[in-house]
PDB file of C-alpha atoms in Angstrom:
ATOM      1  CA  MET O   1      27.581 -45.521 -11.809  1.00  0.00           C
ATOM      2  CA  ALA O   2      27.089 -47.763 -14.781  1.00  0.00           C
ATOM      3  CA  ASP O   3      30.018 -48.378 -17.108  1.00  0.00           C
ATOM      4  CA  LEU O   4      29.069 -46.026 -19.927  1.00  0.00           C
ATOM      5  CA  ASP O   5      31.381 -44.620 -22.554  1.00  0.00           C
ATOM      6  CA  LYS O   6      31.087 -41.263 -24.317  1.00  0.00           C
ATOM      7  CA  THR O   7      28.961 -42.758 -27.121  1.00  0.00           C
ATOM      8  CA  ASP O   8      26.502 -44.346 -24.657  1.00  0.00           C
ATOM      9  CA  ARG O   9      26.164 -41.038 -22.799  1.00  0.00           C
ATOM     10  CA  THR O  10      25.578 -39.137 -26.029  1.00  0.00           C
ATOM     11  CA  LEU O  11      22.897 -41.617 -27.093  1.00  0.00           C
ATOM     12  CA  LEU O  12      21.172 -41.257 -23.720  1.00  0.00           C
ATOM     13  CA  ARG O  13      21.293 -37.443 -23.871  1.00  0.00           C
ATOM     14  CA  LEU O  14      19.853 -37.472 -27.405  1.00  0.00           C
ATOM     15  CA  LEU O  15      17.034 -39.825 -26.431  1.00  0.00           C
ATOM     16  CA  GLN O  16      16.210 -37.724 -23.373  1.00  0.00           C
ATOM     17  CA  GLN O  17      15.855 -34.700 -25.647  1.00  0.00           C
ATOM     18  CA  ASP O  18      13.798 -36.507 -28.293  1.00  0.00           C
ATOM     19  CA  GLY O  19      12.696 -40.104 -27.884  1.00  0.00           C
ATOM     20  CA  THR O  20      11.333 -40.166 -31.424  1.00  0.00           C
ATOM     21  CA  LEU O  21      14.733 -39.922 -33.129  1.00  0.00           C
ATOM     22  CA  ALA O  22      15.124 -42.615 -35.751  1.00  0.00           C
ATOM     23  CA  LEU O  23      17.879 -45.188 -35.399  1.00  0.00           C
ATOM     24  CA  ALA O  24      19.638 -43.747 -38.449  1.00  0.00           C
ATOM     25  CA  GLU O  25      19.617 -40.245 -36.888  1.00  0.00           C
ATOM     26  CA  LEU O  26      21.006 -41.568 -33.600  1.00  0.00           C
ATOM     27  CA  ALA O  27      23.678 -43.588 -35.375  1.00  0.00           C
ATOM     28  CA  ASP O  28      24.717 -40.594 -37.461  1.00  0.00           C
ATOM     29  CA  ALA O  29      24.915 -38.360 -34.379  1.00  0.00           C
ATOM     30  CA  VAL O  30      27.390 -40.723 -32.688  1.00  0.00           C
ATOM     31  CA  ASN O  31      29.318 -41.677 -35.845  1.00  0.00           C
ATOM     32  CA  LEU O  32      28.169 -45.303 -35.958  1.00  0.00           C
ATOM     33  CA  THR O  33      26.322 -47.396 -38.491  1.00  0.00           C
ATOM     34  CA  THR O  34      22.851 -48.497 -37.533  1.00  0.00           C
ATOM     35  CA  THR O  35      23.708 -52.050 -36.419  1.00  0.00           C
ATOM     36  CA  PRO O  36      26.275 -51.135 -33.719  1.00  0.00           C
ATOM     37  CA  CYS O  37      24.063 -48.256 -32.630  1.00  0.00           C
ATOM     38  CA  TRP O  38      21.077 -50.612 -32.302  1.00  0.00           C
ATOM     39  CA  LYS O  39      23.225 -53.052 -30.300  1.00  0.00           C
ATOM     40  CA  ARG O  40      24.207 -50.271 -27.891  1.00  0.00           C
ATOM     41  CA  LEU O  41      20.571 -49.248 -27.444  1.00  0.00           C
ATOM     42  CA  LYS O  42      19.588 -52.874 -26.881  1.00  0.00           C
ATOM     43  CA  ARG O  43      22.327 -53.247 -24.251  1.00  0.00           C
ATOM     44  CA  LEU O  44      21.164 -50.053 -22.511  1.00  0.00           C
ATOM     45  CA  GLU O  45      17.593 -51.388 -22.486  1.00  0.00           C
ATOM     46  CA  GLU O  46      18.570 -54.859 -21.248  1.00  0.00           C
ATOM     47  CA  SER O  47      20.694 -53.379 -18.448  1.00  0.00           C
ATOM     48  CA  GLY O  48      17.707 -51.286 -17.309  1.00  0.00           C
ATOM     49  CA  ILE O  49      19.486 -47.967 -17.852  1.00  0.00           C
ATOM     50  CA  LEU O  50      17.096 -47.135 -20.681  1.00  0.00           C
ATOM     51  CA  ARG O  51      13.842 -48.032 -18.911  1.00  0.00           C
ATOM     52  CA  GLN O  52      11.248 -46.849 -21.405  1.00  0.00           C
ATOM     53  CA  ARG O  53      10.472 -44.278 -24.059  1.00  0.00           C
ATOM     54  CA  VAL O  54       7.471 -42.084 -23.402  1.00  0.00           C
ATOM     55  CA  ALA O  55       5.693 -38.970 -24.606  1.00  0.00           C
ATOM     56  CA  LEU O  56       5.664 -35.972 -22.259  1.00  0.00           C
ATOM     57  CA  LEU O  57       2.348 -34.154 -22.178  1.00  0.00           C
ATOM     58  CA  ASP O  58       1.646 -30.512 -21.331  1.00  0.00           C
ATOM     59  CA  PRO O  59      -0.469 -30.478 -18.149  1.00  0.00           C
ATOM     60  CA  VAL O  60      -1.698 -26.906 -18.738  1.00  0.00           C
ATOM     61  CA  LYS O  61      -3.016 -27.716 -22.219  1.00  0.00           C
ATOM     62  CA  LEU O  62      -4.763 -30.760 -20.735  1.00  0.00           C
ATOM     63  CA  GLY O  63      -6.401 -28.704 -18.004  1.00  0.00           C
ATOM     64  CA  LEU O  64      -4.220 -30.157 -15.233  1.00  0.00           C
ATOM     65  CA  SER O  65      -2.280 -27.069 -14.170  1.00  0.00           C
ATOM     66  CA  PHE O  66      -2.702 -27.383 -10.379  1.00  0.00           C
ATOM     67  CA  THR O  67       0.334 -28.958  -8.719  1.00  0.00           C
ATOM     68  CA  ALA O  68       0.286 -29.960  -5.062  1.00  0.00           C
ATOM     69  CA  PHE O  69       2.975 -31.481  -2.890  1.00  0.00           C
ATOM     70  CA  VAL O  70       1.496 -33.639  -0.158  1.00  0.00           C
ATOM     71  CA  GLN O  71       3.558 -34.586   2.894  1.00  0.00           C
ATOM     72  CA  ILE O  72       2.355 -37.372   5.143  1.00  0.00           C
ATOM     73  CA  LYS O  73       3.187 -38.572   8.643  1.00  0.00           C
ATOM     74  CA  THR O  74       2.006 -41.886   9.994  1.00  0.00           C
ATOM     75  CA  SER O  75       2.199 -43.673  13.321  1.00  0.00           C
ATOM     76  CA  ASN O  76       2.077 -47.077  11.640  1.00  0.00           C
ATOM     77  CA  HIS O  77       5.329 -48.370  10.190  1.00  0.00           C
ATOM     78  CA  SER O  78       4.512 -52.048   9.920  1.00  0.00           C
ATOM     79  CA  LYS O  79       5.421 -53.954   6.770  1.00  0.00           C
ATOM     80  CA  GLU O  80       1.759 -54.802   6.113  1.00  0.00           C
ATOM     81  CA  TRP O  81       0.613 -51.186   6.480  1.00  0.00           C
ATOM     82  CA  TYR O  82       3.440 -49.975   4.247  1.00  0.00           C
ATOM     83  CA  HIS O  83       2.549 -52.397   1.443  1.00  0.00           C
ATOM     84  CA  SER O  84      -1.138 -51.547   1.701  1.00  0.00           C
ATOM     85  CA  PHE O  85      -0.379 -47.812   1.683  1.00  0.00           C
ATOM     86  CA  VAL O  86       1.913 -48.037  -1.351  1.00  0.00           C
ATOM     87  CA  GLU O  87      -0.605 -50.148  -3.280  1.00  0.00           C
ATOM     88  CA  THR O  88      -3.431 -47.730  -2.440  1.00  0.00           C
ATOM     89  CA  VAL O  89      -1.505 -44.600  -3.441  1.00  0.00           C
ATOM     90  CA  ALA O  90      -0.289 -46.266  -6.650  1.00  0.00           C
ATOM     91  CA  GLU O  91      -3.936 -46.526  -7.753  1.00  0.00           C
ATOM     92  CA  PHE O  92      -4.408 -42.735  -7.726  1.00  0.00           C
ATOM     93  CA  PRO O  93      -3.722 -41.431 -11.261  1.00  0.00           C
ATOM     94  CA  GLU O  94      -3.324 -37.897  -9.858  1.00  0.00           C
ATOM     95  CA  VAL O  95      -0.144 -38.947  -8.014  1.00  0.00           C
ATOM     96  CA  MET O  96       2.734 -38.249 -10.368  1.00  0.00           C
ATOM     97  CA  GLU O  97       5.581 -38.963  -7.942  1.00  0.00           C
ATOM     98  CA  PHE O  98       5.630 -40.727  -4.578  1.00  0.00           C
ATOM     99  CA  TYR O  99       8.540 -41.021  -2.159  1.00  0.00           C
ATOM    100  CA  ARG O 100       9.340 -42.486   1.247  1.00  0.00           C
ATOM    101  CA  MET O 101      11.269 -39.751   3.029  1.00  0.00           C
ATOM    102  CA  ALA O 102      13.810 -39.245   5.761  1.00  0.00           C
ATOM    103  CA  GLY O 103      13.177 -36.288   8.025  1.00  0.00           C
ATOM    104  CA  GLU O 104      10.073 -34.731   9.505  1.00  0.00           C
ATOM    105  CA  TYR O 105       7.597 -36.363   7.116  1.00  0.00           C
ATOM    106  CA  ASP O 106       7.413 -40.044   6.252  1.00  0.00           C
ATOM    107  CA  TYR O 107       6.102 -39.744   2.675  1.00  0.00           C
ATOM    108  CA  MET O 108       5.761 -37.106  -0.004  1.00  0.00           C
ATOM    109  CA  MET O 109       3.854 -37.086  -3.259  1.00  0.00           C
ATOM    110  CA  LYS O 110       3.451 -34.761  -6.193  1.00  0.00           C
ATOM    111  CA  VAL O 111      -0.165 -34.489  -7.285  1.00  0.00           C
ATOM    112  CA  GLN O 112      -1.375 -33.030 -10.585  1.00  0.00           C
ATOM    113  CA  VAL O 113      -5.033 -32.004 -10.921  1.00  0.00           C
ATOM    114  CA  ALA O 114      -7.212 -29.407 -12.610  1.00  0.00           C
ATOM    115  CA  ASP O 115      -7.831 -27.028  -9.717  1.00  0.00           C
ATOM    116  CA  MET O 116      -8.368 -26.655  -5.962  1.00  0.00           C
ATOM    117  CA  SER O 117     -11.757 -28.354  -6.141  1.00  0.00           C
ATOM    118  CA  ALA O 118     -10.225 -31.377  -7.866  1.00  0.00           C
ATOM    119  CA  PHE O 119      -7.452 -31.412  -5.274  1.00  0.00           C
ATOM    120  CA  ASP O 120     -10.028 -31.344  -2.475  1.00  0.00           C
ATOM    121  CA  GLN O 121     -11.745 -34.385  -4.004  1.00  0.00           C
ATOM    122  CA  PHE O 122      -8.378 -36.152  -4.285  1.00  0.00           C
ATOM    123  CA  TYR O 123      -7.498 -35.249  -0.681  1.00  0.00           C
ATOM    124  CA  LYS O 124     -10.780 -36.591   0.703  1.00  0.00           C
ATOM    125  CA  LYS O 125     -10.418 -39.804  -1.282  1.00  0.00           C
ATOM    126  CA  LEU O 126      -6.826 -40.219  -0.090  1.00  0.00           C
ATOM    127  CA  VAL O 127      -7.431 -39.675   3.643  1.00  0.00           C
ATOM    128  CA  ASN O 128     -10.541 -41.859   3.596  1.00  0.00           C
ATOM    129  CA  SER O 129      -8.697 -44.694   1.823  1.00  0.00           C
ATOM    130  CA  ILE O 130      -5.870 -45.110   4.309  1.00  0.00           C
ATOM    131  CA  GLU O 131      -5.950 -45.712   8.054  1.00  0.00           C
ATOM    132  CA  GLY O 132      -3.161 -44.479  10.297  1.00  0.00           C
ATOM    133  CA  LEU O 133      -2.319 -41.112   8.752  1.00  0.00           C
ATOM    134  CA  THR O 134      -1.455 -38.718  11.582  1.00  0.00           C
ATOM    135  CA  ASN O 135      -0.674 -35.595   9.559  1.00  0.00           C
ATOM    136  CA  VAL O 136      -1.330 -34.717   5.932  1.00  0.00           C
ATOM    137  CA  THR O 137       0.079 -31.342   4.874  1.00  0.00           C
ATOM    138  CA  SER O 138      -0.202 -29.886   1.391  1.00  0.00           C
ATOM    139  CA  THR O 139       1.607 -27.068  -0.353  1.00  0.00           C
ATOM    140  CA  PHE O 140       0.771 -25.725  -3.782  1.00  0.00           C
ATOM    141  CA  ALA O 141       3.035 -24.655  -6.622  1.00  0.00           C
ATOM    142  CA  MET O 142       2.455 -21.120  -7.827  1.00  0.00           C
ATOM    143  CA  GLU O 143       4.623 -21.363 -10.939  1.00  0.00           C
ATOM    144  CA  PRO O 144       6.872 -24.078 -12.361  1.00  0.00           C
ATOM    145  CA  LEU O 145      10.371 -22.649 -12.717  1.00  0.00           C
ATOM    146  CA  LYS O 146      12.194 -25.742 -13.937  1.00  0.00           C
ATOM    147  CA  TYR O 147      10.953 -29.120 -15.043  1.00  0.00           C
ATOM    148  CA  THR O 148      13.008 -31.795 -16.686  1.00  0.00           C
ATOM    149  CA  THR O 149      13.011 -35.541 -16.981  1.00  0.00           C
ATOM    150  CA  ALA O 150      16.563 -35.530 -18.375  1.00  0.00           C
ATOM    151  CA  LEU O 151      19.201 -36.980 -16.055  1.00  0.00           C
ATOM    152  CA  PRO O 152      22.669 -35.379 -16.162  1.00  0.00           C
ATOM    153  CA  VAL O 153      24.542 -38.162 -17.978  1.00  0.00           C
TER     154      VAL O 153
END
């Protein structure tokens, strides 16, 4: 784990809760003046711990309330196929998360779309874009029970 002190951890927790906090608010919350607080934030950014600051959108309010988890098996594990597969999947804006797995399935992705019809279109586009898929299994979320982007720092 990175060498973080209590102040660094507090700054990271605050930013995970609200990335729009002003420097002065952050500095005040950790009992620093703005310059040392800014230097800490800069160090966290330069080290890659603080990767980026983003806005989190509500998928339901945007009409994207259908969440699918897609598990994939393949018979092709060559380096070339892998790179092609990753590049192809990365182009799908519906894919929110994408993992190479250990266990029964080789890959898993989280897909966010409007409805079953939109998922069907995504599915057809996916399986027709990639050779060598031997099994594509999908499960669908009924209700989100917990969602967070905040890491336990």
